[in-house]
XYZ file of N, CA and C in Angstrom:
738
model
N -42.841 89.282 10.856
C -42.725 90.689 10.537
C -43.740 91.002 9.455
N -44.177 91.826 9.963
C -45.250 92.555 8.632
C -45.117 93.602 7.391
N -45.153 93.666 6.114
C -44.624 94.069 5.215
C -45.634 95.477 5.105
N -45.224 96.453 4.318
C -46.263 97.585 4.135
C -47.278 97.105 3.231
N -48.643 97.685 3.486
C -49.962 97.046 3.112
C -50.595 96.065 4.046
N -49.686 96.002 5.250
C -50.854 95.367 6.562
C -50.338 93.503 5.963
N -50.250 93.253 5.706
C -49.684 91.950 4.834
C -48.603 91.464 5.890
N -48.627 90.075 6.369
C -47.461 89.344 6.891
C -47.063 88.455 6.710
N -45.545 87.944 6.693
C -45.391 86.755 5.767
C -44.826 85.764 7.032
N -45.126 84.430 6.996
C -45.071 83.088 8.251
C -43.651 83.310 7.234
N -42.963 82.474 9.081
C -41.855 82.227 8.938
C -41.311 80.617 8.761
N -40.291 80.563 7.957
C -40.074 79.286 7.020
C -39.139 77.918 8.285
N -39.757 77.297 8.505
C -39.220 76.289 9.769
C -38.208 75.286 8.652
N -36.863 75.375 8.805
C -35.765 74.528 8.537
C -36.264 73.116 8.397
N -35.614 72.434 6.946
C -35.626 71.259 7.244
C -34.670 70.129 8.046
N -35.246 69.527 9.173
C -34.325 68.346 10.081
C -33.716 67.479 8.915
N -32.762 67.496 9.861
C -31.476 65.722 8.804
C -32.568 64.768 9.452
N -33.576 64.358 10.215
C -34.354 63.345 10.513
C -35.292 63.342 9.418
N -35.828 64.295 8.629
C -36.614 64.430 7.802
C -36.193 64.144 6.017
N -34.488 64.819 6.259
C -34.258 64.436 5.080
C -33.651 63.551 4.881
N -33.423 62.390 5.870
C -33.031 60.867 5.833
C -34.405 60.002 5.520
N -34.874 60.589 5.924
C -36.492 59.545 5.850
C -37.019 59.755 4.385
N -36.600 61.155 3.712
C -37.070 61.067 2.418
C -36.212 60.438 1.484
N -34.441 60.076 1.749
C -33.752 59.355 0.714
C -34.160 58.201 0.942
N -34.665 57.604 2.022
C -34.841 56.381 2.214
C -35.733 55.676 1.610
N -36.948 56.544 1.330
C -38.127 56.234 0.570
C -37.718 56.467 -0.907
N -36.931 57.486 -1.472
C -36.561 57.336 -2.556
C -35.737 56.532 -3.053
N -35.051 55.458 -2.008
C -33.768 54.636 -2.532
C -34.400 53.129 -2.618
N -35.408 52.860 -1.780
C -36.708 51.458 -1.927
C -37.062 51.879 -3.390
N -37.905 53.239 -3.393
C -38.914 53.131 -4.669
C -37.935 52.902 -5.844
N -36.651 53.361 -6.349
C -35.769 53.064 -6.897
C -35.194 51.805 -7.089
N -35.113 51.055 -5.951
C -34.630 49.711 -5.342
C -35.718 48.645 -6.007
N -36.814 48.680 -6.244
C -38.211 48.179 -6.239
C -38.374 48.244 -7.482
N -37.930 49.559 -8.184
C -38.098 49.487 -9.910
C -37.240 49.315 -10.592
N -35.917 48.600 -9.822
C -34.768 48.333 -10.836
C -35.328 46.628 -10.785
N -35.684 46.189 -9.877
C -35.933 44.820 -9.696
C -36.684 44.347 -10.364
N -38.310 45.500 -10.649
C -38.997 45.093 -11.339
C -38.625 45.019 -13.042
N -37.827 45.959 -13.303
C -37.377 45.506 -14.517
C -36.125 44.442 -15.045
N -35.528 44.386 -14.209
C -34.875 43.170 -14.241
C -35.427 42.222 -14.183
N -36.533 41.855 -13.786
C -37.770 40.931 -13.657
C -38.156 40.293 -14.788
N -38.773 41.855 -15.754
C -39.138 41.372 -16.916
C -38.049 41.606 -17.806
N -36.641 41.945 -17.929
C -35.939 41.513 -18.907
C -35.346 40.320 -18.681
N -35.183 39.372 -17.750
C -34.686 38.256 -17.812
C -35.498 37.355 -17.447
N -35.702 36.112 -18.518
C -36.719 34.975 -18.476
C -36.646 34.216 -17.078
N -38.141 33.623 -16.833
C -38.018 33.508 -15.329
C -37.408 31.850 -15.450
N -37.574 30.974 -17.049
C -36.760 29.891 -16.588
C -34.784 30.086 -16.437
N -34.017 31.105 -16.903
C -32.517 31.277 -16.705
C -32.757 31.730 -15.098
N -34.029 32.702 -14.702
C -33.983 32.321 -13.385
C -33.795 31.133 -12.359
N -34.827 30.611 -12.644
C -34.870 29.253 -12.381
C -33.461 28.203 -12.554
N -33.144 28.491 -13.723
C -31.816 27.293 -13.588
C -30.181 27.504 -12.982
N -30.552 29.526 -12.519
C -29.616 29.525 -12.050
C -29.867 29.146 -10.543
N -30.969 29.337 -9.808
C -30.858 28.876 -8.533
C -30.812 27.673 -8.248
N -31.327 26.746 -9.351
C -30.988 25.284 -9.549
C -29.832 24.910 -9.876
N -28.892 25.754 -10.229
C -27.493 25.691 -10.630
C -26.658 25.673 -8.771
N -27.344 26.792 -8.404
C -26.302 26.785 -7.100
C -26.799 26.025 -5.747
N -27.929 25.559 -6.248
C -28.317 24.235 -5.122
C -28.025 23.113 -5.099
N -27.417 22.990 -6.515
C -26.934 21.658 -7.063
C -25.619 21.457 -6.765
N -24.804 22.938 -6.333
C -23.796 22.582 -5.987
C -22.875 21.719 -4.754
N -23.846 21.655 -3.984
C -23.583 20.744 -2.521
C -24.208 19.719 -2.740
N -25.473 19.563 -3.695
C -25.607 17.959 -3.800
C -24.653 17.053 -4.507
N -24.280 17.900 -5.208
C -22.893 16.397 -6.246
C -22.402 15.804 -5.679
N -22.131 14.297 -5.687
C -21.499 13.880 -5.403
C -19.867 14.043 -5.307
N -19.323 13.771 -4.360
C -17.448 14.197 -4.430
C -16.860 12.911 -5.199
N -16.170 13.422 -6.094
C -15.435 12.536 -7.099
C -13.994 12.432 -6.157
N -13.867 10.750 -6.376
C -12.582 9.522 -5.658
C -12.288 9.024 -6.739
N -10.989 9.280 -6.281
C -10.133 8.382 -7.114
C -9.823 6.809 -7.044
N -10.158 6.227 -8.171
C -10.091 4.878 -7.995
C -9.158 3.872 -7.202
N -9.396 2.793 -5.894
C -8.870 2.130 -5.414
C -7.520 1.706 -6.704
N -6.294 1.943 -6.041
C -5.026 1.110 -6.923
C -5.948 -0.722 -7.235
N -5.680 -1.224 -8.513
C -5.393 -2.345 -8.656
C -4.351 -3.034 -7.541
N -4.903 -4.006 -7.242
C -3.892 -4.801 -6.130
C -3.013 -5.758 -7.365
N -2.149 -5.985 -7.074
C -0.888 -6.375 -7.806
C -0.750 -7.999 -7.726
N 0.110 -8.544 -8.032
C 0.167 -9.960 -7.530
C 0.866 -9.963 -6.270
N 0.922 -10.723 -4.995
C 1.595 -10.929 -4.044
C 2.160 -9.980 -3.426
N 0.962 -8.337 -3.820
C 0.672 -7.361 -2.850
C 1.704 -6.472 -3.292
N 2.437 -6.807 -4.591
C 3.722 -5.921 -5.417
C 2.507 -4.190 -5.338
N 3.834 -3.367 -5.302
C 3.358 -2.067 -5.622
C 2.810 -1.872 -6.756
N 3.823 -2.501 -7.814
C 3.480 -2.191 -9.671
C 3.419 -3.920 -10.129
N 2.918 -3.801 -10.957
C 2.745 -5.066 -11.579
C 3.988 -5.798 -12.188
N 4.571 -6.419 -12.254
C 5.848 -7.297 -12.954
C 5.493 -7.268 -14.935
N 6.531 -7.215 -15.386
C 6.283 -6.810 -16.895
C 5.985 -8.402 -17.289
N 5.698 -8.786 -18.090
C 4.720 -9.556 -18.962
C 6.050 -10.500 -19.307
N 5.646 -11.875 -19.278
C 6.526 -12.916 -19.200
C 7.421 -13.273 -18.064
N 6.940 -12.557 -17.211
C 7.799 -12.536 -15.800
C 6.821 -13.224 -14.261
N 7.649 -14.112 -13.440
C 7.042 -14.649 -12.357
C 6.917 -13.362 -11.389
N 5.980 -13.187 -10.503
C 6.417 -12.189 -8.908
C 6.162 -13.084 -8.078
N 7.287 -12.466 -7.256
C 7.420 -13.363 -5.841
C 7.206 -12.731 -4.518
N 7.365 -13.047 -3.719
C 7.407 -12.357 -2.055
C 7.690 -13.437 -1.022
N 8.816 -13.225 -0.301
C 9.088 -13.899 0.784
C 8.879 -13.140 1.898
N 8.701 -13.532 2.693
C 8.506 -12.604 4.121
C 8.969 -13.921 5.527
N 9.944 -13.382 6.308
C 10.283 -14.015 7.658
C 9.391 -14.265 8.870
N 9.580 -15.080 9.191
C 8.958 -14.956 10.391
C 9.076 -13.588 11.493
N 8.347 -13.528 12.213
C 8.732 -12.619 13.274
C 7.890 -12.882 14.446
N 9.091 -12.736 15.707
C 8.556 -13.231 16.832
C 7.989 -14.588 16.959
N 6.618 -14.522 18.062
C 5.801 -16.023 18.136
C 4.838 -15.914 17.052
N 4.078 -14.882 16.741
C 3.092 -14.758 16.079
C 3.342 -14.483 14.773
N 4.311 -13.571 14.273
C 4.598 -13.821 12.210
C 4.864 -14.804 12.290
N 4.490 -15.202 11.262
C 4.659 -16.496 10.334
C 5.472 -16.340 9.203
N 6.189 -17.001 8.423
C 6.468 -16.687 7.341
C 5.662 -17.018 6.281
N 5.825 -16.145 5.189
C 5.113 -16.030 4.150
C 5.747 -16.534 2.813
N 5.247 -17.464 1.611
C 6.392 -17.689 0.501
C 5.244 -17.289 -0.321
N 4.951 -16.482 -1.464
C 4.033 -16.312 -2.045
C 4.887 -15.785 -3.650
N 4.314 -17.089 -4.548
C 4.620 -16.759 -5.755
C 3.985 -16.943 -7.206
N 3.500 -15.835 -7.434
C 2.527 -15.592 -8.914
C 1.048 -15.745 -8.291
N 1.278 -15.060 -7.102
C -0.301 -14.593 -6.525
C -0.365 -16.152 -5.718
N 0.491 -16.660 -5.657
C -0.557 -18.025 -4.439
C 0.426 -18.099 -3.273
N -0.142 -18.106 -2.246
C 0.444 -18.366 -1.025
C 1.430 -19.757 -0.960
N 2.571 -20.396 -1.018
C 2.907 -21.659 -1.419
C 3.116 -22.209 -0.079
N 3.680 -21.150 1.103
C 3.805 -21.311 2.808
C 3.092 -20.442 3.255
N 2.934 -20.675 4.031
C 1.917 -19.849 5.202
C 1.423 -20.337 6.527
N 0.551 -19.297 7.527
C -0.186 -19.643 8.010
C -1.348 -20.465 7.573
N -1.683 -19.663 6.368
C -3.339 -20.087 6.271
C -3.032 -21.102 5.327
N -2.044 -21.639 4.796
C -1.326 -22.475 3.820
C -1.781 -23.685 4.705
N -1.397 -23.838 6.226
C -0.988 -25.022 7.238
C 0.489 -25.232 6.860
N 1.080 -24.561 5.997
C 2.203 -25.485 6.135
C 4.020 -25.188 6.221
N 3.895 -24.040 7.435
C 5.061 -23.415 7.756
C 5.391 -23.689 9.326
N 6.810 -23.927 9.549
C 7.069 -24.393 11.027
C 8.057 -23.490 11.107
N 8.260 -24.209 12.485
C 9.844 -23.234 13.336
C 11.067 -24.244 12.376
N 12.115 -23.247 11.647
C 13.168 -23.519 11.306
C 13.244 -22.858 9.953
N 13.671 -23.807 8.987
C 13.852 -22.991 7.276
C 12.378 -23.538 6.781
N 11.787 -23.176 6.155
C 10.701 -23.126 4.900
C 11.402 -22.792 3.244
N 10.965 -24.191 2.958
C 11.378 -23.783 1.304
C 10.278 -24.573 0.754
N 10.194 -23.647 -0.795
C 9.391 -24.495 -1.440
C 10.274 -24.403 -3.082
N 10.073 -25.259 -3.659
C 10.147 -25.563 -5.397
C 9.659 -25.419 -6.198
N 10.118 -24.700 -7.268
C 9.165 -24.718 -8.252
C 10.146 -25.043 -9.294
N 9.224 -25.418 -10.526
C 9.683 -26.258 -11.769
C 9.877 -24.394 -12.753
N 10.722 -23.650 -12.929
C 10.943 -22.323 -13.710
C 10.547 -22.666 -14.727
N 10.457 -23.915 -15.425
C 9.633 -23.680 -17.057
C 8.266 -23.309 -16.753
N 8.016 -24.177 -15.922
C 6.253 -24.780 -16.188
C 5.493 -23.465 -15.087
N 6.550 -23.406 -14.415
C 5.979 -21.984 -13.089
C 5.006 -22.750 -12.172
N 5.055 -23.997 -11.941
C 4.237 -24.785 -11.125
C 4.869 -25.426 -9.808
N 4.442 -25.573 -8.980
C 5.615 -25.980 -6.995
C 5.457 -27.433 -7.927
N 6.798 -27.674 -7.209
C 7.476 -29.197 -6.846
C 6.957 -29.768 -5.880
N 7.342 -28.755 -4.945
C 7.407 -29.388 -3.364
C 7.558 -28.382 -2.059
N 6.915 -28.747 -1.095
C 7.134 -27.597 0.046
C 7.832 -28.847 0.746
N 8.733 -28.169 2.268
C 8.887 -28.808 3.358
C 9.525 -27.701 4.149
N 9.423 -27.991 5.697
C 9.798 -27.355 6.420
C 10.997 -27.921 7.274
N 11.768 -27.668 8.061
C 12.998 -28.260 8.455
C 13.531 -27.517 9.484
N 13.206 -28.432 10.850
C 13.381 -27.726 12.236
C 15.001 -27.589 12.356
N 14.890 -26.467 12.797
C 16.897 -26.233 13.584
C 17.436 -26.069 14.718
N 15.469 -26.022 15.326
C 15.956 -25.471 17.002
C 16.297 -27.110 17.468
N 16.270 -28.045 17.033
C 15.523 -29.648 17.718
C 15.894 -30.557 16.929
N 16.053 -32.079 17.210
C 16.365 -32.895 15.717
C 17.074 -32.505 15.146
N 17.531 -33.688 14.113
C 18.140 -33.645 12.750
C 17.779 -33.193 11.939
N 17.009 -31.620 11.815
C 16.809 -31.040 10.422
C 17.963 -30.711 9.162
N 18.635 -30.335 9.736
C 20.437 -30.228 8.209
C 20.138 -30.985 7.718
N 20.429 -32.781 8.225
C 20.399 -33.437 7.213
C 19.924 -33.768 5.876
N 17.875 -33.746 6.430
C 17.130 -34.121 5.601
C 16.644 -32.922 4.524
N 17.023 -31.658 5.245
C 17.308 -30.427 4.632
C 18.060 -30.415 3.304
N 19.481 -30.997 3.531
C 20.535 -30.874 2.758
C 20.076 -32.241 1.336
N 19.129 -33.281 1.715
C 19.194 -33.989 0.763
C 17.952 -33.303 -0.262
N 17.423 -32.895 1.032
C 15.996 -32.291 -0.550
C 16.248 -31.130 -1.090
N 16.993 -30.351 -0.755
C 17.608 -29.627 -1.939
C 18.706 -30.152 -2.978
N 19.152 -31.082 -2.869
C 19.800 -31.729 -3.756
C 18.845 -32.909 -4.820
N 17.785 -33.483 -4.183
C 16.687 -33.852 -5.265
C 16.218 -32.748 -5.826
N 16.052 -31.680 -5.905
C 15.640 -30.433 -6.972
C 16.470 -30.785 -8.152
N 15.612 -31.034 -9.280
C 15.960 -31.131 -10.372
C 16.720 -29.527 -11.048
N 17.540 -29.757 -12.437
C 17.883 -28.393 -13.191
C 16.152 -27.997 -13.542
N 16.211 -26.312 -13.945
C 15.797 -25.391 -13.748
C 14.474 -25.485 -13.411
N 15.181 -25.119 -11.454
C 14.375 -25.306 -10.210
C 14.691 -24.417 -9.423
N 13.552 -23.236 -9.168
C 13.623 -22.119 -8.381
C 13.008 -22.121 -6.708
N 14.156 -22.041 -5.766
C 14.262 -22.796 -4.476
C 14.149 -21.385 -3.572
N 12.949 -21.688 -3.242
C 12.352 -20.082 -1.877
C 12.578 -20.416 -0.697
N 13.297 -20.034 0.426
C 14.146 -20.212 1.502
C 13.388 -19.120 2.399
N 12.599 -19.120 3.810
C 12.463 -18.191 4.935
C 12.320 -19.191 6.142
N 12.845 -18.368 7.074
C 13.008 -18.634 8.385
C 11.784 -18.151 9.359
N 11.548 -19.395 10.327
C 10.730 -19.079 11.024
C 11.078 -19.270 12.605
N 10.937 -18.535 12.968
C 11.676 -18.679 14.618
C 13.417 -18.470 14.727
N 13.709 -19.728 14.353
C 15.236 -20.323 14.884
C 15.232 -21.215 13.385
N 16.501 -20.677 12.726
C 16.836 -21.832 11.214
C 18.200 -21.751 11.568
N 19.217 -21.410 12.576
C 20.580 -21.222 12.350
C 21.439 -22.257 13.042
N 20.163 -22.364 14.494
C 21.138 -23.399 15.537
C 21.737 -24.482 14.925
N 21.124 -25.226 14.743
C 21.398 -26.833 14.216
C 22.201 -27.083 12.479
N 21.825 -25.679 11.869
C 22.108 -26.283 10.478
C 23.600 -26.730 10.783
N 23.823 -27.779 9.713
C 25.516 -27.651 9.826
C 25.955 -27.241 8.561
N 27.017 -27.659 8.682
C 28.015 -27.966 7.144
C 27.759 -27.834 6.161
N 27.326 -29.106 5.612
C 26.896 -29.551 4.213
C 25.659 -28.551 3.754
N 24.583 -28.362 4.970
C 23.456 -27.996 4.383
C 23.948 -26.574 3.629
N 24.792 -25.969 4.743
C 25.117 -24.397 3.897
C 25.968 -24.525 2.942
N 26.882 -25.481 3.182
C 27.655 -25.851 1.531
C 26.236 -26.146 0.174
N 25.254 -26.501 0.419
C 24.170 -26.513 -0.404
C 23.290 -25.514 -0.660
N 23.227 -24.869 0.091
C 22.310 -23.254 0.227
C 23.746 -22.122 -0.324
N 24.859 -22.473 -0.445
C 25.665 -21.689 -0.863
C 25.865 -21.815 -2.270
N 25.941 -23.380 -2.651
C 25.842 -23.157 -4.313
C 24.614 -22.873 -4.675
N 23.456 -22.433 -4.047
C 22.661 -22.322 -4.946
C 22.569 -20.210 -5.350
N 23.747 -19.566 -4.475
C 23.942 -18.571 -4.817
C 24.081 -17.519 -3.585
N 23.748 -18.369 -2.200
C 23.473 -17.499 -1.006
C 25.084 -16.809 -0.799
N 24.768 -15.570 -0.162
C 26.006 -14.904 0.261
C 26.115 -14.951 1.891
N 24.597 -15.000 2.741
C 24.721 -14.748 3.980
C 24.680 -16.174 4.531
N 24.053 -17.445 4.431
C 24.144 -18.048 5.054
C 25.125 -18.660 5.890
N 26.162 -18.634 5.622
C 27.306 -18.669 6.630
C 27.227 -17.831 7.860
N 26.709 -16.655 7.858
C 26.253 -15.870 9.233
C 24.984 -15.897 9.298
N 24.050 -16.856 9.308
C 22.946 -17.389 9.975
C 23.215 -18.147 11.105
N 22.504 -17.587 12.149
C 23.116 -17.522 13.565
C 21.844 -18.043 14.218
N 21.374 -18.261 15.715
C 20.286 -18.286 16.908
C 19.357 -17.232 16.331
N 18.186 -17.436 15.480
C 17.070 -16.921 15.319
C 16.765 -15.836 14.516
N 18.010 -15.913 13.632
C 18.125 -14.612 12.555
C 16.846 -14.841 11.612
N 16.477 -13.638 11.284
C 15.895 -13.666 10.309
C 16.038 -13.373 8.792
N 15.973 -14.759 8.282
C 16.335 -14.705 6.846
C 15.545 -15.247 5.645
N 15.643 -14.380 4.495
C 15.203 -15.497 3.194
C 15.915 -15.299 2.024
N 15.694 -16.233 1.581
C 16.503 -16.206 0.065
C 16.069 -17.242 -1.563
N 16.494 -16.709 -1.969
C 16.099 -17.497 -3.948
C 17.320 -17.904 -4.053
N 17.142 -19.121 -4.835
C 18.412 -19.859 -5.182
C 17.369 -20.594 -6.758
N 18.628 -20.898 -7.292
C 18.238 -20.804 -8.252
C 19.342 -22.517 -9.005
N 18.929 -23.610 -9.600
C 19.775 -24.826 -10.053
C 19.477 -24.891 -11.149
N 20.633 -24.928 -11.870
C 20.710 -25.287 -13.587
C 20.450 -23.795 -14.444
N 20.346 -22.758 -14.128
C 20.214 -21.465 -14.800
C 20.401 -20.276 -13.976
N 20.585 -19.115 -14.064
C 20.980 -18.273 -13.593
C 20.097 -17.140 -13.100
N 20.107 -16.704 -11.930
C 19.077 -15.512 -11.994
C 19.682 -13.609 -12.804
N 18.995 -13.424 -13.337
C 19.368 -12.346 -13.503
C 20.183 -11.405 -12.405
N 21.146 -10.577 -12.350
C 21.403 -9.613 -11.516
C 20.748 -8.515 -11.250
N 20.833 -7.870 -10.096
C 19.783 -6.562 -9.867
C 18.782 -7.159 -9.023
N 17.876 -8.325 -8.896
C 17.053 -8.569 -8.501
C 17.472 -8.765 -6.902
N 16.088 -8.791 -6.221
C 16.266 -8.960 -4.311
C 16.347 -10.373 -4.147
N 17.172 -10.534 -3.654
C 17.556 -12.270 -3.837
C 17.917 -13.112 -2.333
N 18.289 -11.725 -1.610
C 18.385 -12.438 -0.285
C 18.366 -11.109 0.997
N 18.186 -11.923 2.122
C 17.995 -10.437 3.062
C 18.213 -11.404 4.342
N 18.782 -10.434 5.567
C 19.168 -11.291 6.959
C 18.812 -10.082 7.587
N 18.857 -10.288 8.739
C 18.296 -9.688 10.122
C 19.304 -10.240 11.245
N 19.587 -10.621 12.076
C 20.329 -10.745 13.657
C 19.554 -10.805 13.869
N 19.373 -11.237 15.534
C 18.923 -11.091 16.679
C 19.989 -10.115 17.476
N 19.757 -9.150 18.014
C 20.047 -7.816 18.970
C 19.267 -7.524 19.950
N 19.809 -8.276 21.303
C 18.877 -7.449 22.242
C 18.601 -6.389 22.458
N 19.717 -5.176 22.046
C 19.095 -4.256 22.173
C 18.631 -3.419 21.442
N 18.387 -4.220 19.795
C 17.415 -3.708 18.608
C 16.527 -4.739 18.437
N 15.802 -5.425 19.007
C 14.884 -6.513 18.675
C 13.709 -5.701 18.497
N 12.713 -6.247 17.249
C 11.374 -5.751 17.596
C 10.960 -6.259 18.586
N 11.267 -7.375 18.313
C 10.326 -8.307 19.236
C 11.104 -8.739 20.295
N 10.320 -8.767 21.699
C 11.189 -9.964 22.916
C 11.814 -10.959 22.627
N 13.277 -10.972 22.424
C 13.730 -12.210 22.006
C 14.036 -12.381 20.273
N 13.322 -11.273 19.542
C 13.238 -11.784 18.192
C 13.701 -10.573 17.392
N 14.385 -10.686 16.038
C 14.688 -9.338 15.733
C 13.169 -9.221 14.661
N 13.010 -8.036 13.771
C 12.573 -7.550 13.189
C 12.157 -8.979 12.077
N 11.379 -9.220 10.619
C 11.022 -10.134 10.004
C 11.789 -9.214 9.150
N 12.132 -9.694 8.102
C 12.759 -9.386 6.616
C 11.858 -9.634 5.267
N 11.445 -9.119 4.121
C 11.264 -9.398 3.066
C 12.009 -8.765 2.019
N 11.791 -9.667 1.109
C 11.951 -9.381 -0.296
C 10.795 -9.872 -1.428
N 11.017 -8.631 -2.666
C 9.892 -9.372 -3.840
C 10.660 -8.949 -4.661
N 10.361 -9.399 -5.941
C 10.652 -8.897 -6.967
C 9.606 -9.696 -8.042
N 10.427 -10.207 -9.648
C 9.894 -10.510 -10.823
C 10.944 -11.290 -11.511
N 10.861 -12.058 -12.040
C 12.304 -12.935 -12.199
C 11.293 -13.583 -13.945
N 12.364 -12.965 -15.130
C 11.581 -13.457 -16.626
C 11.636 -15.090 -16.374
N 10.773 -15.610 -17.385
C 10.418 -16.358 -17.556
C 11.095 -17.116 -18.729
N 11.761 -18.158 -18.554
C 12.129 -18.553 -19.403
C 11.513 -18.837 -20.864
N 12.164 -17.864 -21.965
C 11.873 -17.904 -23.411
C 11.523 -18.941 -24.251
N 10.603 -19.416 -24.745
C 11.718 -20.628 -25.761
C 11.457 -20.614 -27.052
């Protein structure tokens, strides 16, 4: 439209939202660009530096473990208090356990000992000195084992600590006397040691064991709780038994 004086004025073309997106955009970089640059120079470029060295370092550290437990004597959970023996008996089981007599960390029967059979396993020790007497083993499935059984626990001298486990079969054959001898030395079950039970026990001549302690343990044979074909479950016990004072 033309104004008076011949004069005309262009008409004003709207600004697009395409136009005025494209200009915040350029104003929000150039903004974006000069906050950076001054953050740039107010913070030193080595706290730069050690913080990205800070968070790269974080996946290299090594992962902190907690230290393997100390192994104990004769595989005890906790250690036995100071002036005190530890022990561990363990039964036979099945064809393949063996029984185990292990006391103050040394194997005294065993497999790897050589020197555990089918029947009772006992060994001796002298309670002052804490040193074995004597091992022997003593068949029950076969032979005259009771007998020679029943006399070498009666050569055990006073204070003489007597470790008792079964391997296979210790019940068939024993007789009489032998459990009249395994009974004074403190046993409660041997009288129901039966065809292939599994048992062990501490006995103890000329001094007394403390009470409280694991002193004896039995098993059956149950066909229809056997671990094993033919065999029940193995039994242990451990404990710590003081040491005589003097």
């Amino acid at each position: 439209m033309c104004q008076e004086g011949g004069k005309c004025a262009r008409k004003m073309r709207p600004v697009t939202a395409g136009t005025f997106k494209a200009m915040f955009f350029v104003f929000a970089s150039m903004c974006a660009w000069y906050s950076g640059y001054l953050l740039a120079e107010l913070i030193p470029a080595v706290t730069l530096s050690s913080a990205v060295y800070s968070l790269r370092s974080i996946g290299e550290r090594p992962i902190l473990k907690a230290p393997d437990p100390k192994r104990q004597k004769c595989d005890h959970w906790t250690s036995c208090p100071p002036n005190s023996y530890a022990y561990r008996l363990l039964s036979g089981g099945g064809r393949d356990k063996y029984a185990k007599i292990c006391f103050e960390d040394e194997l005294l029967m065993g497999r790897k000992a050589g020197n555990v059979a089918r029947g009772i396993n006992i060994a001796i020790i002298n309670y002052v000195t804490g040193k074995l007497t004597a091992t022997q083993h003593f068949d029950m499935y076969e032979g005259d084992g009771s007998g020679p059984m029943t006399e070498f626990i009666q050569r055990a001298t006073p204070k003489s600590l007597l470790f008792m486990a079964t391997q296979d079969d210790g019940g068939s054959r024993l007789q009489a006397k032998a459990k009249d001898a395994i009974e004074a030395l403190g046993s409660k079950e041997i009288r129901s040691l039966r065809f292939r039970s599994s048992w062990v026990f501490v006995g103890s001549i000329g001094f007394e064991l403390p009470p409280g302690i694991q002193r004896e343990k039995i098993n059956h044979s149950d066909g229809s709780k056997n671990r094993y074909s033919g065999w029940p479950a193995e039994v242990q016990i451990e404990g710590c038994i003081p040491r005589e004072l003097s």
